[in-house]
Coordinates of C-alpha atoms in Angstrom, one line a residue:
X110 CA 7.1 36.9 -22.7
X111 CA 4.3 36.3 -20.4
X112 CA 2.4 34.6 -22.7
X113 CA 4.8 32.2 -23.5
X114 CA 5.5 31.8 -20.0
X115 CA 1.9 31.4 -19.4
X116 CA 1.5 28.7 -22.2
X117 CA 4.2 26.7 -20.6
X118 CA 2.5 26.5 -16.9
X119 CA -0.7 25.5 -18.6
X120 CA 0.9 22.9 -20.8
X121 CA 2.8 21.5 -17.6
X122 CA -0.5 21.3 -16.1
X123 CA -1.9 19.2 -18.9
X124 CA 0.7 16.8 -19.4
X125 CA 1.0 16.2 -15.5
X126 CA -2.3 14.7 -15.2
X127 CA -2.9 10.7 -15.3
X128 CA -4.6 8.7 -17.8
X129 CA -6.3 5.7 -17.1
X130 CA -6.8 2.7 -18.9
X131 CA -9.9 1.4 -19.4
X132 CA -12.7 0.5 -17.9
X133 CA -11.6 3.5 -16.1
X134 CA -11.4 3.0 -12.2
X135 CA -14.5 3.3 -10.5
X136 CA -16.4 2.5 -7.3
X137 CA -17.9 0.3 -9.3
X138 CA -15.2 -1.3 -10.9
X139 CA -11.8 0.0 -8.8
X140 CA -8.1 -1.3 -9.2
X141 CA -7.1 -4.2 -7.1
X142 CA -3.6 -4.0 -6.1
X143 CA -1.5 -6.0 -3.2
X144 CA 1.5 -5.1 -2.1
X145 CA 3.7 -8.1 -1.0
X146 CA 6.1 -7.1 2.1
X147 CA 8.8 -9.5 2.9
X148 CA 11.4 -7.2 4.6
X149 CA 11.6 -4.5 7.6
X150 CA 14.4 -2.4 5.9
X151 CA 12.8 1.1 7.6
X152 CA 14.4 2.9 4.1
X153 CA 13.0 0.3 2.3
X154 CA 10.0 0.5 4.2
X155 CA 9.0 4.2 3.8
X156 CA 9.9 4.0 0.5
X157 CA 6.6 1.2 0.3
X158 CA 4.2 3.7 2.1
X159 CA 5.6 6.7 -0.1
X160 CA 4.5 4.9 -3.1
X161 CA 1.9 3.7 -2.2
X162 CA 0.4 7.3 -1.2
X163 CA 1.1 8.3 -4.4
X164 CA -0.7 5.9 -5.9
X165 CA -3.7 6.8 -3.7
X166 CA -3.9 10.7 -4.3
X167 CA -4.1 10.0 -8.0
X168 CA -7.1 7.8 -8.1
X169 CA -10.2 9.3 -7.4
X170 CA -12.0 8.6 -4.1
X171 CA -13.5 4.5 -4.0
X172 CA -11.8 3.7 -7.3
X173 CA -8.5 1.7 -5.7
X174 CA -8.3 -1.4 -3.6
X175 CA -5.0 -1.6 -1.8
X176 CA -4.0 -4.6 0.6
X177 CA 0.0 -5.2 1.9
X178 CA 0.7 -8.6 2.7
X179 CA 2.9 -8.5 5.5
X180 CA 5.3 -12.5 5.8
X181 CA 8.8 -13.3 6.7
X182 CA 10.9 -10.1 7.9
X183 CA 8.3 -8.0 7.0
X184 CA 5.6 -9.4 10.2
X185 CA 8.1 -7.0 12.1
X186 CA 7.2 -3.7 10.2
X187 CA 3.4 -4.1 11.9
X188 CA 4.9 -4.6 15.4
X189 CA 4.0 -2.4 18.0
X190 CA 7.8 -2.4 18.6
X191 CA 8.9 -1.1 15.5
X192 CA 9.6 2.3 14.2
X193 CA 7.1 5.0 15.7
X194 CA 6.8 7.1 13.0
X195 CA 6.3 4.4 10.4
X196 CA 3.7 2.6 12.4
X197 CA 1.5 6.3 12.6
X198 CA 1.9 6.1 8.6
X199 CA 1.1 2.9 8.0
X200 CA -2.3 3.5 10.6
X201 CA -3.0 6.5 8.5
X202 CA -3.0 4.3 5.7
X203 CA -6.0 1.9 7.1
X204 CA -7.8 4.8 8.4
X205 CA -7.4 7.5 5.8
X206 CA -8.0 5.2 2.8
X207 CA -9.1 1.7 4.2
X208 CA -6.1 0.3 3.2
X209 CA -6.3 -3.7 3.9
X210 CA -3.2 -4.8 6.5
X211 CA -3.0 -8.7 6.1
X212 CA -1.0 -10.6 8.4
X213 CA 1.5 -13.7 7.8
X214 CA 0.3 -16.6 11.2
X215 CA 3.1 -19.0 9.8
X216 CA 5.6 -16.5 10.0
X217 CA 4.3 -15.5 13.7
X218 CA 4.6 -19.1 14.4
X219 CA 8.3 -19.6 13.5
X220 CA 9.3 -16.7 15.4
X221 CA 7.0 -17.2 18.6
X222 CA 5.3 -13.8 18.5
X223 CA 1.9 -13.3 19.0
X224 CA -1.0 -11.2 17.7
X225 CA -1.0 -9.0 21.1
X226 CA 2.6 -7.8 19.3
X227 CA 1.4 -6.4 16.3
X228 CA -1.1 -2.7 16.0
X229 CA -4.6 -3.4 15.7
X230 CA -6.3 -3.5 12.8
X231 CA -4.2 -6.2 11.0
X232 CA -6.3 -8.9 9.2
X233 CA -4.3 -12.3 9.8
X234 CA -4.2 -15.4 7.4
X235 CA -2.2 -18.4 7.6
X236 CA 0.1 -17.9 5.1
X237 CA 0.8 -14.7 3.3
X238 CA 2.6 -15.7 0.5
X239 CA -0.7 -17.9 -0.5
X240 CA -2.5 -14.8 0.1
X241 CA -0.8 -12.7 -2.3
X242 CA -0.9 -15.9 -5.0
X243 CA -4.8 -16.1 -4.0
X244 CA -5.2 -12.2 -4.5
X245 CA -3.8 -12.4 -8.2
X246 CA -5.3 -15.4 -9.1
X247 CA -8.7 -13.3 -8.6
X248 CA -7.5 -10.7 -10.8
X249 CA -5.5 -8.3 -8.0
X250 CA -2.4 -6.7 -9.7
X251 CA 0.7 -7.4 -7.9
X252 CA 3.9 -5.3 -7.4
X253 CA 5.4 -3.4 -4.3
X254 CA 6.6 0.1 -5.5
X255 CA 10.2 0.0 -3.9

């Protein structure tokens, strides 16, 4: 019995682990991936930085790229007014793994808010959506994970 029960824990631990295409990540060569944000549903929200943590803890350290592209609703999720705890999550994003915070300046335009509103840290462009087409068009794979 113990054997068996042994074989099946090890065999969990083999089948759990993830496989990478190639050219295998790498500092040299990492995964690009942006992460379009267009809303400031906080369940929707947390769901993003969930997955995206995720993704991070299974590549190995250097070897993945990750910028969100905040525009539209989503400019409100990287207010200093929004939720607390989502706004410590999404700074121990940038700091913890360098993850790129990008901005949407047509979106702050149309709703007359200004960059002394959002955390620091943010990376601002004039539009986002272009931003996200640019990022793909340079090879950057493109999905949000909610």
């Amino acid at each position: 019995m113990k054997k068996i029960l042994l074989m099946l824990i090890v065999s969990l631990f083999a089948f759990g682990k993830m496989q990478f295409a190639d050219p295998k990540p790498s500092f040299d060569h990492p995964r690009k991936w942006v992460i379009p944000v267009k809303t400031d549903d906080l369940h929707v929200i947390n769901h993003i930085i969930g997955g995206v943590n995720n993704v991070l803890n299974e590549y190995p350290p250097e070897s993945l790229q990750v910028a969100m592209v905040f525009y539209s609703s989503g400019m409100r999720v990287i207010r200093k007014d929004y939720d607390a705890q989502t706004l410590k999550r999404l700074q121990s994003l940038m700091d913890g793994y360098d993850v790129e915070m990008i901005g949407c300046v047509n979106t702050m335009k149309t709703m007359g808010w200004k960059k002394k509103d959002y955390i620091d840290g943010i990376v601002y462009r004039q539009a986002g959506i272009a931003e996200v087409l640019e990022r793909a068009a340079s090879g950057w794979i493109v999905f949000a994970p909610y």
